[in-house]
PDB file of C-alpha atoms in Angstrom:
ATOM      1  CA  UNK B   1    -153.517 -72.097 -91.044  1.00  0.00           C
ATOM      2  CA  UNK B   2    -152.919 -71.967 -94.745  1.00  0.00           C
ATOM      3  CA  UNK B   3    -152.771 -68.520 -96.320  1.00  0.00           C
ATOM      4  CA  UNK B   4    -151.575 -67.260 -99.666  1.00  0.00           C
ATOM      5  CA  UNK B   5    -151.694 -63.573-100.573  1.00  0.00           C
ATOM      6  CA  UNK B   6    -151.300 -61.949-103.970  1.00  0.00           C
ATOM      7  CA  UNK B   7    -152.552 -58.682-105.401  1.00  0.00           C
ATOM      8  CA  UNK B   8    -156.023 -58.805-106.900  1.00  0.00           C
ATOM      9  CA  UNK B   9    -155.352 -56.778-110.004  1.00  0.00           C
ATOM     10  CA  UNK B  10    -152.470 -55.256-111.903  1.00  0.00           C
ATOM     11  CA  UNK B  11    -152.144 -53.322-115.126  1.00  0.00           C
ATOM     12  CA  UNK B  12    -149.178 -52.872-117.424  1.00  0.00           C
ATOM     13  CA  UNK B  13    -148.261 -51.704-120.880  1.00  0.00           C
ATOM     14  CA  UNK B  14    -147.321 -53.859-123.839  1.00  0.00           C
ATOM     15  CA  UNK B  15    -143.557 -54.380-123.954  1.00  0.00           C
ATOM     16  CA  UNK B  16    -143.074 -53.565-120.275  1.00  0.00           C
ATOM     17  CA  UNK B  17    -142.007 -55.769-117.353  1.00  0.00           C
ATOM     18  CA  UNK B  18    -144.351 -56.707-114.529  1.00  0.00           C
ATOM     19  CA  UNK B  19    -143.685 -58.476-111.215  1.00  0.00           C
ATOM     20  CA  UNK B  20    -146.490 -60.318-109.420  1.00  0.00           C
ATOM     21  CA  UNK B  21    -145.755 -61.000-105.771  1.00  0.00           C
ATOM     22  CA  UNK B  22    -147.014 -63.861-103.621  1.00  0.00           C
ATOM     23  CA  UNK B  23    -146.568 -64.399 -99.899  1.00  0.00           C
ATOM     24  CA  UNK B  24    -147.546 -67.587 -98.166  1.00  0.00           C
ATOM     25  CA  UNK B  25    -147.925 -69.170 -94.761  1.00  0.00           C
ATOM     26  CA  UNK B  26    -148.526 -72.882 -95.087  1.00  0.00           C
ATOM     27  CA  UNK B  27    -147.601 -76.097 -93.374  1.00  0.00           C
ATOM     28  CA  UNK B  28    -146.119 -79.013 -95.241  1.00  0.00           C
ATOM     29  CA  UNK B  29    -144.570 -76.693 -97.880  1.00  0.00           C
ATOM     30  CA  UNK B  30    -143.135 -78.693-100.751  1.00  0.00           C
ATOM     31  CA  UNK B  31    -142.836 -76.337-103.686  1.00  0.00           C
ATOM     32  CA  UNK B  32    -144.543 -73.365-105.262  1.00  0.00           C
ATOM     33  CA  UNK B  33    -146.244 -73.202-108.651  1.00  0.00           C
ATOM     34  CA  UNK B  34    -147.332 -70.388-110.883  1.00  0.00           C
ATOM     35  CA  UNK B  35    -150.183 -70.943-113.274  1.00  0.00           C
ATOM     36  CA  UNK B  36    -151.723 -68.748-115.972  1.00  0.00           C
ATOM     37  CA  UNK B  37    -155.481 -68.872-116.420  1.00  0.00           C
ATOM     38  CA  UNK B  38    -157.464 -67.197-119.152  1.00  0.00           C
ATOM     39  CA  UNK B  39    -161.123 -66.522-118.340  1.00  0.00           C
ATOM     40  CA  UNK B  40    -163.178 -69.719-118.304  1.00  0.00           C
ATOM     41  CA  UNK B  41    -160.187 -71.923-119.117  1.00  0.00           C
ATOM     42  CA  UNK B  42    -158.008 -74.360-117.234  1.00  0.00           C
ATOM     43  CA  UNK B  43    -154.906 -73.172-115.391  1.00  0.00           C
ATOM     44  CA  UNK B  44    -151.753 -73.799-117.434  1.00  0.00           C
ATOM     45  CA  UNK B  45    -148.399 -74.424-115.826  1.00  0.00           C
ATOM     46  CA  UNK B  46    -145.829 -71.632-115.938  1.00  0.00           C
ATOM     47  CA  UNK B  47    -143.155 -72.399-113.357  1.00  0.00           C
ATOM     48  CA  UNK B  48    -142.178 -74.414-110.311  1.00  0.00           C
ATOM     49  CA  UNK B  49    -139.778 -73.538-107.498  1.00  0.00           C
ATOM     50  CA  UNK B  50    -138.865 -75.837-104.631  1.00  0.00           C
ATOM     51  CA  UNK B  51    -135.446 -74.399-103.757  1.00  0.00           C
ATOM     52  CA  UNK B  52    -134.548 -70.775-103.114  1.00  0.00           C
ATOM     53  CA  UNK B  53    -133.559 -68.763-106.108  1.00  0.00           C
ATOM     54  CA  UNK B  54    -134.597 -67.764-109.596  1.00  0.00           C
ATOM     55  CA  UNK B  55    -135.954 -70.019-112.313  1.00  0.00           C
ATOM     56  CA  UNK B  56    -135.974 -68.545-115.817  1.00  0.00           C
ATOM     57  CA  UNK B  57    -138.039 -69.755-118.720  1.00  0.00           C
ATOM     58  CA  UNK B  58    -138.100 -67.483-121.730  1.00  0.00           C
ATOM     59  CA  UNK B  59    -140.100 -64.349-120.949  1.00  0.00           C
ATOM     60  CA  UNK B  60    -141.136 -65.712-117.566  1.00  0.00           C
ATOM     61  CA  UNK B  61    -139.057 -65.980-114.391  1.00  0.00           C
ATOM     62  CA  UNK B  62    -140.027 -67.042-110.907  1.00  0.00           C
ATOM     63  CA  UNK B  63    -138.262 -66.479-107.624  1.00  0.00           C
ATOM     64  CA  UNK B  64    -138.627 -68.203-104.263  1.00  0.00           C
ATOM     65  CA  UNK B  65    -137.443 -67.385-100.752  1.00  0.00           C
ATOM     66  CA  UNK B  66    -138.577 -70.083 -98.386  1.00  0.00           C
ATOM     67  CA  UNK B  67    -137.307 -68.307 -95.263  1.00  0.00           C
ATOM     68  CA  UNK B  68    -139.424 -65.271 -96.132  1.00  0.00           C
ATOM     69  CA  UNK B  69    -142.437 -67.182 -97.457  1.00  0.00           C
ATOM     70  CA  UNK B  70    -142.215 -65.126-100.610  1.00  0.00           C
ATOM     71  CA  UNK B  71    -142.273 -65.668-104.333  1.00  0.00           C
ATOM     72  CA  UNK B  72    -142.648 -63.532-107.420  1.00  0.00           C
ATOM     73  CA  UNK B  73    -143.402 -64.102-111.076  1.00  0.00           C
ATOM     74  CA  UNK B  74    -141.649 -61.780-113.511  1.00  0.00           C
ATOM     75  CA  UNK B  75    -143.073 -61.289-116.960  1.00  0.00           C
ATOM     76  CA  UNK B  76    -140.904 -59.509-119.526  1.00  0.00           C
ATOM     77  CA  UNK B  77    -141.709 -58.022-122.919  1.00  0.00           C
ATOM     78  CA  UNK B  78    -145.397 -58.099-122.142  1.00  0.00           C
ATOM     79  CA  UNK B  79    -147.783 -59.030-124.926  1.00  0.00           C
ATOM     80  CA  UNK B  80    -151.509 -58.478-125.174  1.00  0.00           C
ATOM     81  CA  UNK B  81    -152.050 -62.239-124.881  1.00  0.00           C
ATOM     82  CA  UNK B  82    -150.489 -62.122-121.406  1.00  0.00           C
ATOM     83  CA  UNK B  83    -153.731 -60.551-120.146  1.00  0.00           C
ATOM     84  CA  UNK B  84    -154.946 -63.278-117.814  1.00  0.00           C
ATOM     85  CA  UNK B  85    -155.138 -64.309-114.180  1.00  0.00           C
ATOM     86  CA  UNK B  86    -151.926 -65.574-112.562  1.00  0.00           C
ATOM     87  CA  UNK B  87    -152.324 -68.057-109.758  1.00  0.00           C
ATOM     88  CA  UNK B  88    -149.743 -68.691-107.057  1.00  0.00           C
ATOM     89  CA  UNK B  89    -150.117 -72.185-105.571  1.00  0.00           C
ATOM     90  CA  UNK B  90    -148.233 -73.948-102.812  1.00  0.00           C
ATOM     91  CA  UNK B  91    -147.910 -77.718-102.845  1.00  0.00           C
ATOM     92  CA  UNK B  92    -148.654 -79.024 -99.394  1.00  0.00           C
ATOM     93  CA  UNK B  93    -147.719 -82.543 -98.357  1.00  0.00           C
ATOM     94  CA  UNK B  94    -149.863 -83.248 -95.312  1.00  0.00           C
ATOM     95  CA  UNK B  95    -149.714 -86.831 -94.253  1.00  0.00           C
ATOM     96  CA  UNK B  96    -151.058 -88.817 -97.142  1.00  0.00           C
ATOM     97  CA  UNK B  97    -152.562 -85.837 -98.915  1.00  0.00           C
ATOM     98  CA  UNK B  98    -150.880 -84.129-101.836  1.00  0.00           C
ATOM     99  CA  UNK B  99    -152.676 -80.913-102.714  1.00  0.00           C
ATOM    100  CA  UNK B 100    -152.254 -77.419-104.094  1.00  0.00           C
ATOM    101  CA  UNK B 101    -153.305 -74.405-102.070  1.00  0.00           C
ATOM    102  CA  UNK B 102    -154.094 -71.489-104.346  1.00  0.00           C
ATOM    103  CA  UNK B 103    -154.139 -67.781-103.856  1.00  0.00           C
ATOM    104  CA  UNK B 104    -157.085 -65.839-105.196  1.00  0.00           C
ATOM    105  CA  UNK B 105    -155.174 -64.997-108.372  1.00  0.00           C
ATOM    106  CA  UNK B 106    -153.877 -61.733-109.813  1.00  0.00           C
ATOM    107  CA  UNK B 107    -155.769 -60.433-112.822  1.00  0.00           C
ATOM    108  CA  UNK B 108    -153.279 -58.772-115.156  1.00  0.00           C
ATOM    109  CA  UNK B 109    -154.464 -56.420-117.888  1.00  0.00           C
ATOM    110  CA  UNK B 110    -151.990 -55.478-120.586  1.00  0.00           C
ATOM    111  CA  UNK B 111    -152.751 -52.282-122.495  1.00  0.00           C
ATOM    112  CA  UNK B 112    -151.344 -51.268-125.881  1.00  0.00           C
TER     113      UNK B 112
ATOM    114  CA  UNK W   1    -151.289 -88.024-126.351  1.00  0.00           C
ATOM    115  CA  UNK W   2    -154.569 -86.821-124.875  1.00  0.00           C
ATOM    116  CA  UNK W   3    -154.468 -84.441-121.928  1.00  0.00           C
ATOM    117  CA  UNK W   4    -156.840 -84.478-118.994  1.00  0.00           C
ATOM    118  CA  UNK W   5    -160.385 -84.721-120.269  1.00  0.00           C
ATOM    119  CA  UNK W   6    -163.441 -83.674-118.351  1.00  0.00           C
ATOM    120  CA  UNK W   7    -167.109 -84.084-119.145  1.00  0.00           C
ATOM    121  CA  UNK W   8    -169.472 -82.475-119.542  1.00  0.00           C
ATOM    122  CA  UNK W   9    -168.003 -79.070-120.346  1.00  0.00           C
ATOM    123  CA  UNK W  10    -171.079 -77.182-119.211  1.00  0.00           C
ATOM    124  CA  UNK W  11    -174.289 -78.064-117.445  1.00  0.00           C
ATOM    125  CA  UNK W  12    -177.183 -76.414-115.750  1.00  0.00           C
ATOM    126  CA  UNK W  13    -178.935 -77.995-112.803  1.00  0.00           C
ATOM    127  CA  UNK W  14    -181.760 -77.024-110.492  1.00  0.00           C
ATOM    128  CA  UNK W  15    -181.358 -76.637-106.728  1.00  0.00           C
ATOM    129  CA  UNK W  16    -181.764 -79.949-104.950  1.00  0.00           C
ATOM    130  CA  UNK W  17    -180.664 -82.045-107.932  1.00  0.00           C
ATOM    131  CA  UNK W  18    -177.694 -84.343-108.121  1.00  0.00           C
ATOM    132  CA  UNK W  19    -174.745 -84.062-110.507  1.00  0.00           C
ATOM    133  CA  UNK W  20    -171.909 -86.334-111.612  1.00  0.00           C
ATOM    134  CA  UNK W  21    -168.769 -84.923-113.184  1.00  0.00           C
ATOM    135  CA  UNK W  22    -166.195 -87.094-114.895  1.00  0.00           C
ATOM    136  CA  UNK W  23    -162.463 -86.894-115.417  1.00  0.00           C
ATOM    137  CA  UNK W  24    -160.029 -89.003-117.402  1.00  0.00           C
ATOM    138  CA  UNK W  25    -156.402 -88.390-116.423  1.00  0.00           C
ATOM    139  CA  UNK W  26    -153.424 -88.455-118.752  1.00  0.00           C
ATOM    140  CA  UNK W  27    -152.541 -92.019-119.639  1.00  0.00           C
ATOM    141  CA  UNK W  28    -150.308 -93.481-116.951  1.00  0.00           C
ATOM    142  CA  UNK W  29    -151.201 -90.909-114.345  1.00  0.00           C
ATOM    143  CA  UNK W  30    -152.420 -92.480-111.132  1.00  0.00           C
ATOM    144  CA  UNK W  31    -153.334 -89.425-109.060  1.00  0.00           C
ATOM    145  CA  UNK W  32    -156.471 -87.373-109.655  1.00  0.00           C
ATOM    146  CA  UNK W  33    -157.499 -84.305-107.684  1.00  0.00           C
ATOM    147  CA  UNK W  34    -160.667 -82.241-107.833  1.00  0.00           C
ATOM    148  CA  UNK W  35    -160.862 -78.474-107.319  1.00  0.00           C
ATOM    149  CA  UNK W  36    -163.745 -76.025-107.180  1.00  0.00           C
ATOM    150  CA  UNK W  37    -163.198 -72.549-108.560  1.00  0.00           C
ATOM    151  CA  UNK W  38    -165.802 -69.949-107.836  1.00  0.00           C
ATOM    152  CA  UNK W  39    -165.776 -66.900-110.080  1.00  0.00           C
ATOM    153  CA  UNK W  40    -163.033 -64.476-109.102  1.00  0.00           C
ATOM    154  CA  UNK W  41    -161.351 -66.882-106.692  1.00  0.00           C
ATOM    155  CA  UNK W  42    -158.528 -69.391-106.851  1.00  0.00           C
ATOM    156  CA  UNK W  43    -159.318 -73.111-107.034  1.00  0.00           C
ATOM    157  CA  UNK W  44    -160.162 -74.820-103.748  1.00  0.00           C
ATOM    158  CA  UNK W  45    -159.104 -78.393-103.063  1.00  0.00           C
ATOM    159  CA  UNK W  46    -161.970 -80.899-102.786  1.00  0.00           C
ATOM    160  CA  UNK W  47    -160.498 -84.403-103.079  1.00  0.00           C
ATOM    161  CA  UNK W  48    -157.357 -86.266-103.997  1.00  0.00           C
ATOM    162  CA  UNK W  49    -157.239 -89.918-105.087  1.00  0.00           C
ATOM    163  CA  UNK W  50    -154.152 -91.974-105.665  1.00  0.00           C
ATOM    164  CA  UNK W  51    -154.179 -95.597-106.757  1.00  0.00           C
ATOM    165  CA  UNK W  52    -157.939 -95.671-106.263  1.00  0.00           C
ATOM    166  CA  UNK W  53    -157.745 -94.627-102.606  1.00  0.00           C
ATOM    167  CA  UNK W  54    -158.910 -91.358-101.158  1.00  0.00           C
ATOM    168  CA  UNK W  55    -155.825 -89.540 -99.921  1.00  0.00           C
ATOM    169  CA  UNK W  56    -157.327 -86.247 -98.876  1.00  0.00           C
ATOM    170  CA  UNK W  57    -160.494 -84.260 -98.559  1.00  0.00           C
ATOM    171  CA  UNK W  58    -160.892 -80.507 -98.409  1.00  0.00           C
ATOM    172  CA  UNK W  59    -163.314 -78.489 -96.343  1.00  0.00           C
ATOM    173  CA  UNK W  60    -166.462 -79.441 -98.244  1.00  0.00           C
ATOM    174  CA  UNK W  61    -169.727 -80.883 -96.929  1.00  0.00           C
ATOM    175  CA  UNK W  62    -170.655 -84.552 -97.166  1.00  0.00           C
ATOM    176  CA  UNK W  63    -172.840 -83.705-100.178  1.00  0.00           C
ATOM    177  CA  UNK W  64    -169.593 -83.939-102.114  1.00  0.00           C
ATOM    178  CA  UNK W  65    -168.200 -87.393-102.822  1.00  0.00           C
ATOM    179  CA  UNK W  66    -165.842 -88.905-105.318  1.00  0.00           C
ATOM    180  CA  UNK W  67    -164.265 -92.125-106.421  1.00  0.00           C
ATOM    181  CA  UNK W  68    -161.497 -93.378-108.656  1.00  0.00           C
ATOM    182  CA  UNK W  69    -161.907 -96.377-110.940  1.00  0.00           C
ATOM    183  CA  UNK W  70    -159.418 -99.157-111.810  1.00  0.00           C
ATOM    184  CA  UNK W  71    -158.508 -97.284-115.026  1.00  0.00           C
ATOM    185  CA  UNK W  72    -157.719 -94.203-112.839  1.00  0.00           C
ATOM    186  CA  UNK W  73    -160.585 -92.154-114.183  1.00  0.00           C
ATOM    187  CA  UNK W  74    -162.645 -90.390-111.556  1.00  0.00           C
ATOM    188  CA  UNK W  75    -166.102 -89.115-110.765  1.00  0.00           C
ATOM    189  CA  UNK W  76    -167.136 -86.236-108.547  1.00  0.00           C
ATOM    190  CA  UNK W  77    -170.687 -86.385-107.225  1.00  0.00           C
ATOM    191  CA  UNK W  78    -172.582 -83.551-105.629  1.00  0.00           C
ATOM    192  CA  UNK W  79    -175.973 -84.156-104.014  1.00  0.00           C
ATOM    193  CA  UNK W  80    -178.698 -81.692-103.035  1.00  0.00           C
ATOM    194  CA  UNK W  81    -177.221 -78.911-105.151  1.00  0.00           C
ATOM    195  CA  UNK W  82    -177.181 -75.378-103.793  1.00  0.00           C
ATOM    196  CA  UNK W  83    -176.871 -72.128-105.675  1.00  0.00           C
ATOM    197  CA  UNK W  84    -173.448 -71.725-104.110  1.00  0.00           C
ATOM    198  CA  UNK W  85    -172.224 -74.866-105.844  1.00  0.00           C
ATOM    199  CA  UNK W  86    -172.160 -72.927-109.106  1.00  0.00           C
ATOM    200  CA  UNK W  87    -168.504 -72.971-110.109  1.00  0.00           C
ATOM    201  CA  UNK W  88    -165.882 -74.276-112.470  1.00  0.00           C
ATOM    202  CA  UNK W  89    -164.889 -77.795-111.353  1.00  0.00           C
ATOM    203  CA  UNK W  90    -161.342 -78.694-112.303  1.00  0.00           C
ATOM    204  CA  UNK W  91    -159.660 -82.050-112.385  1.00  0.00           C
ATOM    205  CA  UNK W  92    -155.880 -82.328-112.112  1.00  0.00           C
ATOM    206  CA  UNK W  93    -153.816 -85.433-112.806  1.00  0.00           C
ATOM    207  CA  UNK W  94    -150.306 -86.372-111.727  1.00  0.00           C
ATOM    208  CA  UNK W  95    -148.175 -89.363-112.498  1.00  0.00           C
ATOM    209  CA  UNK W  96    -147.374 -90.100-108.861  1.00  0.00           C
ATOM    210  CA  UNK W  97    -147.399 -88.889-105.303  1.00  0.00           C
ATOM    211  CA  UNK W  98    -144.780 -86.608-103.818  1.00  0.00           C
ATOM    212  CA  UNK W  99    -142.196 -84.241-105.126  1.00  0.00           C
ATOM    213  CA  UNK W 100    -141.126 -84.133-108.709  1.00  0.00           C
ATOM    214  CA  UNK W 101    -144.421 -84.623-110.442  1.00  0.00           C
ATOM    215  CA  UNK W 102    -146.297 -81.800-112.075  1.00  0.00           C
ATOM    216  CA  UNK W 103    -150.030 -81.223-112.113  1.00  0.00           C
ATOM    217  CA  UNK W 104    -151.968 -81.038-115.383  1.00  0.00           C
ATOM    218  CA  UNK W 105    -155.429 -79.557-115.303  1.00  0.00           C
ATOM    219  CA  UNK W 106    -158.370 -80.372-117.481  1.00  0.00           C
ATOM    220  CA  UNK W 107    -160.484 -77.652-119.050  1.00  0.00           C
ATOM    221  CA  UNK W 108    -163.088 -78.018-116.346  1.00  0.00           C
ATOM    222  CA  UNK W 109    -166.815 -78.418-116.070  1.00  0.00           C
ATOM    223  CA  UNK W 110    -168.803 -75.235-115.680  1.00  0.00           C
ATOM    224  CA  UNK W 111    -171.726 -76.012-113.372  1.00  0.00           C
ATOM    225  CA  UNK W 112    -174.575 -73.538-113.019  1.00  0.00           C
ATOM    226  CA  UNK W 113    -177.210 -74.174-110.359  1.00  0.00           C
ATOM    227  CA  UNK W 114    -180.478 -72.269-110.790  1.00  0.00           C
TER     228      UNK W 114
END
């Protein structure tokens, strides 16, 4: 089956660092995405990992271990505007189909 | 350059009615996918179209159908609406199929069934 797990909610303080974990069990794995989604809005792309290791992009970093079925998103120097849901999504290539399988999302609240 | 555009942005329908949602991908993008996002959940895959052919279908009833037009825009149709169909419907476009192409989402259509 296809399963992606991530924490439902997290809280953190402005200026701090937070790590959002994601574990997955999927077939046809072909990359992992992290998206940010503010309430009622479209998901916006944050990062993509297809090989093991760390990808860094400004305040955001993402890590992937394919052997462990594990990824995390690291957010540094948190700002109030980082309060949002963070979606972990696996790209699954299954035959002719090219689709994203999403976790339920982690709602992050940043407090002053 | 325009992003992925979806219309309408919001609509309210009554149980049993039919609805058509529209999506225009980024210019040059040939793949369009539809996702349903119920409040508090992650998006769920409904359909994928590439070069006007259906390439995949998620675990949704036959009341859901879609198509892609020669200009790569797409429609999602839902018949016999149920209360449980209330959700944010997202369209994602990609340039091609396979690795190396990112997904860009539209702002979605918020459907409320009463």
